[in-house]
Amino acid sequence: MTDRTTLLSTLDTLLQPERFKDYGPNGLQVEGRAEVRTLVSGVTASLALIEAAVAANADAILVHHGLFWRGQDGRVTGWMRQRLGLLLAHNINLFAYHLPLDAHPELGNNAQLGRVLGLQADARFGEQQLGFVGAAPAALATAQALAEHVQAALGRTVTLVPGGTQPLRRIAWCTGGAQGYFEDAIAAGADAFITGEISEPQAHYARECGVAYIACGHHASERYGAPAVAAHVAAQLGLAHTFIDIDNPA
């Protein structure tokens, strides 16, 4: 058992949110009970996750995508009322870390996606150094082989724009909606880039620059950071921890 303040301090010390310019508040987003025994982790603070956390008797939830974002409508109506109302009714703390959870060098989304895919980063790139890049394993020397490997590892269909025909030497990745990092990945020397989403311009960039682009799903690419951080902190503070994965095709 621990308390809410200690859990917040431990997460802040680990993830260092003050280092990042982000799209919403990092840390404690909804205050619940003071004592924390059970921590649930998930990707997004959806109603389904909150309901599952209630069923698991959670005292706190740790997510990557929280409830509050810069520029959103501030009224507590509709889906926001449902989610917030359930948290408050059951006195559950909600902790959310966005870019800090992407960036952590061992436990973050990018580090953990690299672990799952068997990729080892030796450099970082892009705005706030969120992107990871490293040498391509010998078995993943073609864009098709890499796409099939990512698809098998993550258990979902990927979108591949092959780019050029040269063997892959350097692979870059950045989880979630990081299609805007593609040009930075190219500048960093990547022969292939893996992220969650693809927008219209990236297909043209891939073909014109000869760099493969793989979109593997926003949710699928970000399933690993929150449970890794939560498990680490739970072990440190003596908490029970459960990761609850709410399926999302996006």
Coordinates of N, CA and C in Angstrom, one line a residue:
M1 N 0.8 -1.2 0.0 CA 0.0 0.0 0.0 C 0.9 1.2 0.0
T2 N 0.4 2.3 -0.7 CA 1.0 3.6 -0.6 C -0.1 4.7 -0.6
D3 N 0.3 5.9 -0.7 CA -0.7 7.0 -0.8 C -0.6 7.7 -2.1
R4 N -1.6 8.4 -2.4 CA -1.7 9.1 -3.7 C -0.5 10.1 -3.9
T5 N -0.1 10.8 -2.9 CA 1.0 11.7 -3.1 C 2.3 11.0 -3.4
T6 N 2.6 9.9 -2.7 CA 3.8 9.2 -3.0 C 3.8 8.6 -4.4
L7 N 2.6 8.1 -4.8 CA 2.5 7.5 -6.2 C 2.8 8.6 -7.2
L8 N 2.2 9.7 -7.0 CA 2.4 10.9 -8.0 C 3.9 11.3 -8.0
S9 N 4.5 11.4 -6.8 CA 5.9 11.8 -6.8 C 6.8 10.7 -7.4
T10 N 6.5 9.5 -7.3 CA 7.3 8.4 -7.9 C 7.2 8.4 -9.4
L11 N 6.0 8.6 -9.9 CA 5.7 8.7 -11.3 C 6.4 9.9 -11.9
D12 N 6.3 11.1 -11.3 CA 6.9 12.3 -11.8 C 8.4 12.2 -11.8
T13 N 9.0 11.6 -10.7 CA 10.5 11.4 -10.7 C 10.9 10.5 -11.8
L14 N 10.2 9.4 -12.1 CA 10.5 8.5 -13.2 C 10.4 9.1 -14.6
L15 N 9.3 9.8 -14.8 CA 8.9 10.2 -16.2 C 9.3 11.7 -16.5
Q16 N 9.6 12.5 -15.5 CA 10.1 13.9 -15.6 C 9.2 14.7 -16.6
P17 N 7.9 14.8 -16.3 CA 7.0 15.6 -17.2 C 7.4 17.0 -17.4
E18 N 8.1 17.6 -16.5 CA 8.5 19.0 -16.6 C 9.5 19.3 -17.8
R19 N 10.0 18.2 -18.3 CA 10.9 18.3 -19.5 C 10.2 18.5 -20.8
F20 N 8.9 18.3 -20.8 CA 8.2 18.2 -22.1 C 7.2 19.3 -22.3
K21 N 7.1 19.8 -23.5 CA 6.0 20.6 -23.9 C 4.9 19.7 -24.5
D22 N 3.8 19.6 -23.9 CA 2.8 18.6 -24.2 C 1.5 19.2 -24.6
Y23 N 0.5 18.3 -25.0 CA -0.8 18.7 -25.5 C -1.8 18.7 -24.4
G24 N -1.5 18.3 -23.2 CA -2.4 18.3 -22.1 C -1.6 18.1 -20.8
P25 N -2.3 18.1 -19.6 CA -1.6 18.0 -18.3 C -1.2 16.6 -18.0
N26 N 0.1 16.5 -17.6 CA 0.6 15.2 -17.2 C 0.6 15.1 -15.7
G27 N 0.4 13.9 -15.2 CA 0.4 13.6 -13.7 C -1.0 13.3 -13.3
L28 N -1.4 13.7 -12.1 CA -2.7 13.4 -11.5 C -3.8 14.3 -12.2
Q29 N -4.7 13.6 -13.0 CA -5.8 14.4 -13.7 C -7.1 14.4 -12.9
V30 N -7.3 13.3 -12.2 CA -8.5 13.2 -11.3 C -8.1 12.7 -10.0
E31 N -8.5 13.4 -8.9 CA -8.1 13.0 -7.6 C -9.2 12.0 -7.0
G32 N -8.7 10.9 -6.5 CA -9.5 9.9 -5.8 C -9.1 9.7 -4.4
R33 N -9.2 8.5 -3.9 CA -8.9 8.2 -2.5 C -7.4 8.4 -2.2
A34 N -7.1 8.7 -0.9 CA -5.7 8.9 -0.5 C -4.9 7.7 -0.6
E35 N -5.4 6.6 -0.1 CA -4.7 5.3 0.0 C -4.8 4.5 -1.4
V36 N -3.7 4.0 -1.8 CA -3.6 3.2 -3.0 C -3.1 1.9 -2.8
R37 N -3.8 0.8 -3.1 CA -3.4 -0.6 -3.0 C -3.3 -1.2 -4.4
T38 N -4.2 -0.9 -5.2 CA -4.3 -1.6 -6.5 C -4.3 -0.5 -7.7
L39 N -3.4 -0.8 -8.6 CA -3.1 0.1 -9.7 C -3.5 -0.6 -11.0
V40 N -4.3 0.0 -11.8 CA -4.6 -0.6 -13.1 C -4.0 0.3 -14.2
S41 N -3.4 -0.3 -15.2 CA -2.8 0.5 -16.3 C -3.6 0.2 -17.6
G42 N -3.6 1.1 -18.5 CA -4.2 1.0 -19.8 C -3.7 2.0 -20.8
V43 N -4.2 2.0 -22.0 CA -3.7 2.9 -23.0 C -4.5 4.3 -22.9
T44 N -5.8 4.2 -22.8 CA -6.6 5.3 -22.9 C -7.7 5.3 -21.8
A45 N -8.0 6.5 -21.2 CA -9.0 6.5 -20.1 C -10.4 6.5 -20.7
S46 N -10.7 5.5 -21.4 CA -12.0 5.3 -22.0 C -13.0 4.8 -20.9
L47 N -14.3 4.9 -21.2 CA -15.3 4.4 -20.3 C -15.1 2.9 -20.0
A48 N -14.8 2.2 -21.1 CA -14.6 0.7 -20.9 C -13.4 0.4 -19.9
L49 N -12.4 1.2 -20.0 CA -11.2 0.9 -19.1 C -11.6 1.3 -17.7
I50 N -12.3 2.4 -17.5 CA -12.7 2.8 -16.2 C -13.7 1.8 -15.6
E51 N -14.6 1.3 -16.4 CA -15.5 0.2 -15.9 C -14.8 -1.0 -15.5
A52 N -13.8 -1.4 -16.3 CA -13.0 -2.6 -15.9 C -12.1 -2.3 -14.7
A53 N -11.7 -1.1 -14.5 CA -10.9 -0.8 -13.3 C -11.8 -0.8 -12.1
V54 N -13.0 -0.4 -12.2 CA -14.0 -0.5 -11.1 C -14.2 -1.9 -10.7
A55 N -14.4 -2.8 -11.7 CA -14.6 -4.2 -11.5 C -13.3 -4.8 -10.8
A56 N -12.2 -4.3 -11.1 CA -10.9 -4.8 -10.5 C -10.6 -4.2 -9.1
N57 N -11.5 -3.4 -8.6 CA -11.3 -2.7 -7.3 C -10.1 -1.8 -7.3
A58 N -9.9 -1.1 -8.4 CA -8.7 -0.3 -8.5 C -8.8 1.0 -7.7
D59 N -7.7 1.4 -7.1 CA -7.6 2.7 -6.4 C -7.1 3.8 -7.3
A60 N -6.4 3.4 -8.4 CA -5.7 4.3 -9.3 C -5.6 3.7 -10.7
I61 N -5.7 4.5 -11.7 CA -5.5 4.1 -13.1 C -4.3 4.9 -13.7
L62 N -3.4 4.3 -14.4 CA -2.4 5.0 -15.1 C -2.6 4.8 -16.6
V63 N -2.7 5.9 -17.4 CA -2.9 5.7 -18.8 C -1.9 6.7 -19.6
H64 N -1.8 6.4 -20.9 CA -1.1 7.3 -21.8 C -2.0 8.4 -22.3
H65 N -3.2 8.1 -22.6 CA -4.1 9.1 -23.1 C -5.1 9.4 -22.0
G66 N -5.0 10.6 -21.4 CA -5.9 11.0 -20.3 C -7.2 11.6 -20.8
L67 N -7.8 12.3 -19.9 CA -9.1 12.9 -20.2 C -9.0 14.3 -20.8
F68 N -8.0 15.0 -20.5 CA -8.0 16.5 -20.8 C -6.9 16.8 -21.8
W69 N -7.2 17.6 -22.9 CA -6.3 17.9 -23.9 C -6.5 19.4 -24.2
R70 N -5.4 20.0 -24.6 CA -5.3 21.4 -24.9 C -6.3 21.7 -26.0
G71 N -7.2 22.8 -25.8 CA -8.1 23.2 -26.9 C -9.4 22.5 -26.9
Q72 N -9.6 21.5 -26.1 CA -10.9 20.7 -26.1 C -12.0 21.5 -25.4
D73 N -13.2 21.2 -25.7 CA -14.4 21.8 -25.1 C -14.3 21.4 -23.6
G74 N -14.4 22.5 -22.7 CA -14.2 22.2 -21.3 C -15.5 21.8 -20.6
R75 N -16.6 21.7 -21.3 CA -17.8 21.3 -20.6 C -17.9 19.8 -20.2
V76 N -18.4 19.6 -19.0 CA -18.5 18.2 -18.6 C -19.9 17.6 -19.0
T77 N -20.0 17.2 -20.2 CA -21.2 16.7 -20.7 C -20.9 15.4 -21.5
G78 N -21.9 14.6 -21.9 CA -21.8 13.5 -22.8 C -20.7 12.5 -22.3
W79 N -19.8 12.1 -23.2 CA -18.8 11.1 -22.8 C -17.9 11.5 -21.6
M80 N -17.6 12.8 -21.6 CA -16.8 13.3 -20.5 C -17.5 13.1 -19.1
R81 N -18.8 13.5 -19.1 CA -19.5 13.3 -17.9 C -19.6 11.8 -17.4
Q82 N -19.7 10.9 -18.4 CA -19.8 9.5 -18.1 C -18.4 9.0 -17.5
R83 N -17.4 9.4 -18.1 CA -16.0 8.9 -17.6 C -15.7 9.6 -16.3
L84 N -15.8 10.9 -16.2 CA -15.5 11.6 -15.0 C -16.4 11.2 -13.9
G85 N -17.7 11.1 -14.2 CA -18.6 10.7 -13.1 C -18.3 9.3 -12.5
L86 N -17.9 8.4 -13.4 CA -17.6 7.0 -12.8 C -16.4 7.1 -12.0
L87 N -15.3 7.8 -12.4 CA -14.1 7.9 -11.6 C -14.5 8.5 -10.2
L88 N -15.2 9.6 -10.2 CA -15.6 10.3 -9.0 C -16.5 9.4 -8.1
A89 N -17.4 8.7 -8.7 CA -18.3 7.9 -7.9 C -17.6 6.8 -7.2
H90 N -16.5 6.3 -7.8 CA -15.8 5.2 -7.2 C -14.5 5.7 -6.5
N91 N -14.3 7.0 -6.5 CA -13.1 7.5 -5.8 C -11.8 7.0 -6.3
I92 N -11.7 6.9 -7.7 CA -10.5 6.4 -8.3 C -9.6 7.5 -8.8
N93 N -8.3 7.4 -8.5 CA -7.3 8.4 -9.0 C -7.0 8.1 -10.5
L94 N -6.9 9.1 -11.3 CA -6.5 8.9 -12.7 C -5.2 9.7 -12.9
F95 N -4.2 8.9 -13.3 CA -2.8 9.5 -13.6 C -2.7 9.3 -15.1
A96 N -2.2 10.4 -15.8 CA -2.0 10.3 -17.3 C -0.7 11.0 -17.6
Y97 N 0.1 10.3 -18.4 CA 1.4 10.8 -18.9 C 1.4 10.6 -20.4
H98 N 1.6 11.6 -21.2 CA 1.5 11.5 -22.6 C 2.9 11.4 -23.2
L99 N 3.5 12.5 -23.6 CA 4.9 12.5 -24.2 C 5.9 11.9 -23.2
P100 N 5.9 12.2 -21.9 CA 6.8 11.6 -21.0 C 6.8 10.1 -21.1
L101 N 5.6 9.5 -21.3 CA 5.5 8.1 -21.3 C 6.0 7.5 -22.7
D102 N 6.0 8.3 -23.7 CA 6.6 7.9 -25.0 C 8.1 7.9 -24.9
A103 N 8.6 8.8 -24.2 CA 10.1 9.1 -24.3 C 11.0 8.4 -23.4
H104 N 10.4 7.8 -22.3 CA 11.3 7.2 -21.3 C 12.3 6.1 -22.0
P105 N 13.6 6.2 -21.7 CA 14.5 5.4 -22.5 C 14.4 3.9 -22.3
E106 N 13.8 3.4 -21.2 CA 13.7 2.0 -20.9 C 12.3 1.5 -20.9
L107 N 11.4 2.3 -20.3 CA 10.0 1.8 -20.0 C 9.0 2.5 -20.9
G108 N 9.3 3.5 -21.7 CA 8.4 4.2 -22.5 C 7.9 3.5 -23.7
N109 N 6.9 4.0 -24.3 CA 6.3 3.4 -25.5 C 7.3 3.0 -26.6
N110 N 8.2 4.0 -26.9 CA 9.1 3.7 -28.0 C 10.2 2.7 -27.6
A111 N 10.7 2.7 -26.4 CA 11.6 1.7 -25.9 C 11.0 0.3 -25.8
Q112 N 9.7 0.3 -25.4 CA 9.0 -1.0 -25.3 C 8.6 -1.5 -26.6
L113 N 8.2 -0.7 -27.6 CA 7.9 -1.2 -28.9 C 9.2 -1.7 -29.5
G114 N 10.3 -1.1 -29.3 CA 11.6 -1.6 -29.8 C 11.9 -3.0 -29.2
R115 N 11.6 -3.1 -27.9 CA 11.8 -4.4 -27.2 C 10.9 -5.5 -27.9
V116 N 9.7 -5.2 -28.1 CA 8.7 -6.2 -28.7 C 9.2 -6.6 -30.1
L117 N 9.7 -5.6 -30.8 CA 10.1 -5.8 -32.2 C 11.5 -6.3 -32.4
G118 N 12.3 -6.4 -31.3 CA 13.7 -6.8 -31.3 C 14.6 -5.8 -32.0
L119 N 14.2 -4.5 -31.8 CA 15.0 -3.4 -32.4 C 15.8 -2.7 -31.2
Q120 N 17.0 -2.3 -31.5 CA 17.8 -1.6 -30.5 C 18.2 -0.2 -30.9
A121 N 17.7 0.8 -30.2 CA 18.0 2.2 -30.6 C 19.4 2.5 -30.2
D122 N 20.1 3.3 -31.1 CA 21.4 3.9 -30.7 C 21.4 5.4 -30.9
A123 N 20.3 6.0 -31.2 CA 20.2 7.4 -31.4 C 18.7 7.8 -31.3
R124 N 18.5 9.1 -31.1 CA 17.1 9.7 -31.0 C 17.0 10.8 -32.0
F125 N 15.8 11.1 -32.4 CA 15.6 12.2 -33.4 C 14.2 12.8 -33.2
G126 N 14.0 13.9 -33.9 CA 12.7 14.6 -34.0 C 12.5 15.6 -32.8
E127 N 11.4 16.2 -32.9 CA 11.0 17.2 -31.9 C 11.0 16.6 -30.5
Q128 N 11.6 17.2 -29.5 CA 11.8 16.7 -28.2 C 12.4 15.3 -28.1
Q129 N 13.1 14.9 -29.2 CA 13.9 13.7 -29.2 C 13.0 12.5 -28.9
L130 N 11.8 12.5 -29.4 CA 10.9 11.4 -29.1 C 11.2 10.1 -30.0
G131 N 11.7 10.3 -31.2 CA 11.9 9.2 -32.1 C 13.2 8.4 -31.8
F132 N 13.1 7.1 -32.1 CA 14.2 6.2 -31.8 C 14.7 5.6 -33.2
V133 N 16.0 5.4 -33.3 CA 16.5 4.8 -34.5 C 17.7 3.9 -34.2
G134 N 17.8 2.9 -35.0 CA 18.9 1.9 -34.7 C 19.2 1.1 -36.0
A135 N 20.2 0.2 -35.9 CA 20.5 -0.7 -37.0 C 19.4 -1.7 -37.2
A136 N 19.2 -2.0 -38.5 CA 18.3 -3.1 -38.9 C 18.9 -4.5 -38.6
P137 N 18.2 -5.4 -38.0 CA 18.7 -6.7 -37.8 C 18.8 -7.4 -39.2
A138 N 19.8 -8.3 -39.3 CA 20.0 -8.9 -40.6 C 18.8 -9.6 -41.2
A139 N 17.9 -10.2 -40.3 CA 16.7 -10.9 -40.8 C 15.7 -9.9 -41.3
L140 N 15.8 -8.6 -41.1 CA 14.8 -7.6 -41.5 C 15.4 -6.7 -42.5
A141 N 16.0 -7.2 -43.5 CA 16.8 -6.4 -44.5 C 15.9 -5.8 -45.6
T142 N 14.6 -6.3 -45.7 CA 13.7 -5.7 -46.7 C 12.5 -5.1 -46.0
A143 N 11.9 -4.2 -46.7 CA 10.7 -3.6 -46.2 C 9.6 -4.6 -46.0
Q144 N 9.4 -5.6 -46.9 CA 8.4 -6.6 -46.8 C 8.7 -7.5 -45.5
A145 N 9.9 -7.9 -45.3 CA 10.2 -8.7 -44.2 C 10.0 -7.9 -42.9
L146 N 10.3 -6.7 -42.9 CA 10.0 -5.9 -41.7 C 8.5 -5.7 -41.4
A147 N 7.8 -5.5 -42.5 CA 6.3 -5.3 -42.3 C 5.7 -6.6 -41.8
E148 N 6.1 -7.8 -42.3 CA 5.6 -9.0 -41.9 C 6.0 -9.3 -40.4
H149 N 7.2 -8.9 -40.0 CA 7.6 -9.1 -38.7 C 6.8 -8.2 -37.7
V150 N 6.6 -7.0 -38.1 CA 5.8 -6.1 -37.2 C 4.4 -6.6 -37.1
Q151 N 3.8 -7.0 -38.2 CA 2.4 -7.6 -38.2 C 2.3 -8.8 -37.2
A152 N 3.3 -9.7 -37.3 CA 3.3 -10.9 -36.4 C 3.5 -10.5 -35.0
A153 N 4.4 -9.6 -34.7 CA 4.7 -9.2 -33.3 C 3.5 -8.5 -32.7
L154 N 2.8 -7.7 -33.4 CA 1.7 -6.9 -32.8 C 0.4 -7.5 -33.0
G155 N 0.3 -8.5 -33.9 CA -1.0 -9.2 -34.0 C -2.0 -8.4 -34.8
R156 N -1.6 -7.6 -35.7 CA -2.6 -6.8 -36.5 C -2.0 -6.5 -37.8
T157 N -2.9 -6.3 -38.8 CA -2.5 -5.9 -40.1 C -1.9 -4.5 -40.2
V158 N -0.8 -4.4 -40.9 CA -0.1 -3.1 -41.0 C -0.3 -2.6 -42.4
T159 N 0.0 -1.3 -42.6 CA 0.0 -0.6 -43.9 C 1.5 -0.4 -44.3
L160 N 1.9 -0.9 -45.4 CA 3.3 -0.7 -45.9 C 3.3 0.1 -47.2
V161 N 4.1 1.1 -47.2 CA 4.5 1.8 -48.4 C 6.0 1.5 -48.6
P162 N 6.4 0.6 -49.6 CA 7.7 0.1 -49.6 C 8.9 1.1 -49.7
G163 N 8.7 2.2 -50.4 CA 9.8 3.1 -50.6 C 10.7 2.6 -51.6
G164 N 12.0 2.5 -51.3 CA 13.0 2.0 -52.3 C 13.2 0.5 -52.3
T165 N 14.2 0.1 -53.0 CA 14.5 -1.4 -53.1 C 15.8 -1.7 -52.4
Q166 N 16.5 -0.7 -51.8 CA 17.8 -1.0 -51.2 C 17.6 -1.7 -49.9
P167 N 18.6 -2.5 -49.5 CA 18.5 -3.2 -48.2 C 18.3 -2.2 -47.0
L168 N 17.6 -2.6 -46.0 CA 17.4 -1.8 -44.9 C 18.6 -1.8 -44.0
R169 N 19.2 -0.7 -43.7 CA 20.3 -0.6 -42.8 C 20.0 0.0 -41.4
R170 N 19.1 1.0 -41.5 CA 18.7 1.8 -40.3 C 17.1 1.8 -40.3
I171 N 16.6 1.5 -39.1 CA 15.1 1.5 -38.9 C 14.8 2.6 -37.8
A172 N 13.9 3.4 -38.1 CA 13.4 4.4 -37.1 C 12.0 4.1 -36.7
W173 N 11.6 4.5 -35.5 CA 10.2 4.3 -35.1 C 9.8 5.4 -34.0
C174 N 8.5 5.7 -34.0 CA 8.0 6.6 -33.1 C 6.5 6.2 -33.0
T175 N 6.0 5.9 -31.8 CA 4.7 5.3 -31.6 C 3.6 6.3 -31.8
G176 N 2.4 5.8 -32.0 CA 1.2 6.6 -32.0 C 1.0 7.4 -33.3
G177 N 0.5 8.6 -33.2 CA 0.3 9.5 -34.4 C 1.5 10.3 -34.7
A178 N 2.6 9.6 -35.0 CA 3.9 10.3 -35.3 C 4.2 10.4 -36.8
Q179 N 3.2 10.4 -37.6 CA 3.5 10.6 -39.1 C 4.2 11.8 -39.4
G180 N 4.1 12.9 -38.6 CA 4.8 14.1 -38.8 C 6.3 14.0 -38.5
Y181 N 6.7 12.9 -38.0 CA 8.1 12.7 -37.7 C 8.9 12.0 -38.9
F182 N 8.1 11.7 -39.9 CA 8.7 10.9 -41.0 C 9.9 11.6 -41.7
E183 N 9.7 12.9 -41.9 CA 10.8 13.6 -42.6 C 12.0 13.7 -41.6
D184 N 11.8 13.8 -40.3 CA 12.9 13.8 -39.4 C 13.6 12.4 -39.4
A185 N 12.8 11.4 -39.5 CA 13.4 10.0 -39.6 C 14.3 9.9 -40.8
I186 N 13.8 10.4 -41.9 CA 14.6 10.4 -43.2 C 15.9 11.1 -43.0
A187 N 15.8 12.3 -42.4 CA 17.0 13.1 -42.1 C 18.0 12.4 -41.2
A188 N 17.4 11.6 -40.3 CA 18.3 10.9 -39.4 C 18.9 9.6 -40.0
G189 N 18.7 9.4 -41.3 CA 19.3 8.3 -42.0 C 18.5 7.0 -42.0
A190 N 17.2 7.0 -41.7 CA 16.4 5.8 -41.7 C 16.2 5.3 -43.1
D191 N 16.1 4.0 -43.3 CA 15.7 3.4 -44.5 C 14.2 2.9 -44.4
A192 N 13.7 2.9 -43.1 CA 12.3 2.5 -42.9 C 11.9 3.2 -41.6
F193 N 10.6 3.5 -41.6 CA 10.0 4.2 -40.4 C 8.8 3.5 -40.0
I194 N 8.6 3.2 -38.7 CA 7.5 2.5 -38.1 C 6.8 3.5 -37.2
T195 N 5.5 3.6 -37.4 CA 4.7 4.4 -36.4 C 3.3 3.9 -36.4
G196 N 2.3 4.6 -35.7 CA 1.0 4.1 -35.6 C 0.1 4.4 -36.8
E197 N 0.2 5.6 -37.3 CA -0.7 6.1 -38.3 C 0.0 6.6 -39.6
I198 N -0.8 6.7 -40.6 CA -0.3 7.3 -41.9 C -1.3 8.3 -42.4
S199 N -0.8 9.5 -42.8 CA -1.7 10.5 -43.5 C -1.3 10.6 -45.0
E200 N -2.1 11.3 -45.7 CA -1.9 11.3 -47.2 C -0.5 11.6 -47.7
P201 N 0.2 12.6 -47.1 CA 1.5 13.0 -47.6 C 2.5 11.9 -47.5
Q202 N 2.5 11.1 -46.4 CA 3.6 10.2 -46.2 C 3.8 9.1 -47.2
A203 N 2.7 8.7 -47.9 CA 2.9 7.7 -49.0 C 3.7 8.3 -50.1
H204 N 3.5 9.6 -50.4 CA 4.3 10.2 -51.5 C 5.8 10.4 -51.0
Y205 N 6.0 10.8 -49.7 CA 7.3 11.0 -49.2 C 8.1 9.7 -49.3
A206 N 7.4 8.6 -48.9 CA 8.1 7.3 -48.9 C 8.5 6.9 -50.3
R207 N 7.7 7.1 -51.3 CA 8.0 6.7 -52.7 C 9.1 7.6 -53.2
E208 N 9.0 8.9 -53.0 CA 9.9 9.9 -53.5 C 11.3 9.9 -52.9
C209 N 11.3 9.5 -51.6 CA 12.6 9.5 -50.9 C 13.2 8.1 -50.8
G210 N 12.4 7.1 -51.2 CA 12.9 5.7 -51.1 C 13.0 5.2 -49.7
V211 N 12.2 5.6 -48.8 CA 12.2 5.2 -47.4 C 10.9 4.5 -47.1
A212 N 11.0 3.2 -46.6 CA 9.7 2.5 -46.4 C 9.0 3.1 -45.2
Y213 N 7.7 3.0 -45.3 CA 6.8 3.5 -44.2 C 5.8 2.4 -43.8
I214 N 5.8 2.2 -42.5 CA 4.9 1.1 -41.9 C 4.0 1.8 -40.8
A215 N 2.7 1.7 -41.1 CA 1.7 2.2 -40.1 C 1.1 0.9 -39.4
C216 N 1.3 0.8 -38.1 CA 0.9 -0.5 -37.5 C -0.3 -0.3 -36.5
G217 N -0.9 0.9 -36.5 CA -2.0 1.2 -35.6 C -1.6 2.0 -34.4
H218 N -2.3 3.1 -34.1 CA -1.9 4.0 -33.0 C -2.0 3.2 -31.7
H219 N -3.1 2.5 -31.4 CA -3.2 1.8 -30.2 C -2.2 0.6 -30.1
A220 N -2.1 -0.1 -31.2 CA -1.2 -1.3 -31.2 C 0.2 -0.9 -30.9
S221 N 0.6 0.3 -31.3 CA 2.0 0.7 -31.1 C 2.2 1.2 -29.7
E222 N 1.1 1.5 -28.9 CA 1.3 2.1 -27.6 C 0.7 1.3 -26.5
R223 N 0.7 0.0 -26.7 CA 0.1 -0.9 -25.6 C 1.2 -1.3 -24.5
Y224 N 2.4 -0.9 -24.7 CA 3.5 -1.4 -23.9 C 4.1 -0.5 -22.8
G225 N 4.0 0.8 -23.0 CA 4.6 1.7 -22.1 C 3.9 1.8 -20.8
A226 N 2.6 2.0 -20.8 CA 1.9 2.2 -19.5 C 2.0 1.0 -18.6
P227 N 1.8 -0.3 -19.1 CA 2.0 -1.4 -18.2 C 3.4 -1.6 -17.7
A228 N 4.4 -1.2 -18.5 CA 5.8 -1.3 -18.1 C 6.1 -0.3 -17.0
V229 N 5.6 0.9 -17.1 CA 5.8 1.9 -16.1 C 5.1 1.5 -14.8
A230 N 3.8 1.1 -15.0 CA 3.0 0.7 -13.9 C 3.6 -0.4 -13.1
A231 N 4.0 -1.5 -13.8 CA 4.6 -2.6 -13.2 C 5.9 -2.2 -12.4
H232 N 6.7 -1.4 -13.0 CA 7.9 -0.9 -12.3 C 7.6 -0.2 -11.0
V233 N 6.6 0.8 -11.1 CA 6.2 1.6 -9.9 C 5.5 0.7 -8.9
A234 N 4.7 -0.2 -9.3 CA 4.0 -1.1 -8.4 C 4.9 -1.9 -7.6
A235 N 6.0 -2.5 -8.3 CA 7.0 -3.3 -7.5 C 7.7 -2.4 -6.5
Q236 N 8.0 -1.2 -6.9 CA 8.7 -0.2 -6.0 C 7.9 0.1 -4.8
L237 N 6.6 0.3 -5.0 CA 5.8 0.8 -3.9 C 4.9 -0.3 -3.2
G238 N 5.0 -1.6 -3.7 CA 4.3 -2.6 -3.1 C 2.8 -2.6 -3.4
L239 N 2.5 -2.4 -4.7 CA 1.1 -2.3 -5.1 C 0.8 -3.5 -6.0
A240 N -0.5 -3.9 -6.0 CA -1.0 -4.9 -6.9 C -1.2 -4.1 -8.3
H241 N -0.9 -4.8 -9.4 CA -1.0 -4.1 -10.7 C -1.6 -5.0 -11.7
T242 N -2.5 -4.5 -12.5 CA -3.1 -5.2 -13.6 C -3.2 -4.3 -14.8
F243 N -2.7 -4.9 -16.0 CA -2.9 -4.1 -17.2 C -4.2 -4.6 -17.9
I244 N -5.0 -3.7 -18.3 CA -6.2 -4.0 -19.0 C -6.2 -3.4 -20.4
D245 N -6.2 -4.2 -21.4 CA -6.1 -3.8 -22.8 C -7.5 -3.7 -23.4
I246 N -8.0 -2.6 -23.6 CA -9.2 -2.4 -24.3 C -9.0 -2.3 -25.8
D247 N -9.5 -3.2 -26.5 CA -9.3 -3.3 -28.0 C -9.7 -2.0 -28.7
N248 N -8.8 -1.7 -29.6 CA -9.1 -0.5 -30.4 C -8.5 -0.7 -31.8
P249 N -9.3 -0.7 -32.9 CA -8.8 -0.9 -34.2 C -8.0 0.2 -34.8
A250 N -8.0 1.4 -34.2 CA -7.3 2.5 -34.8 C -5.8 2.5 -34.5

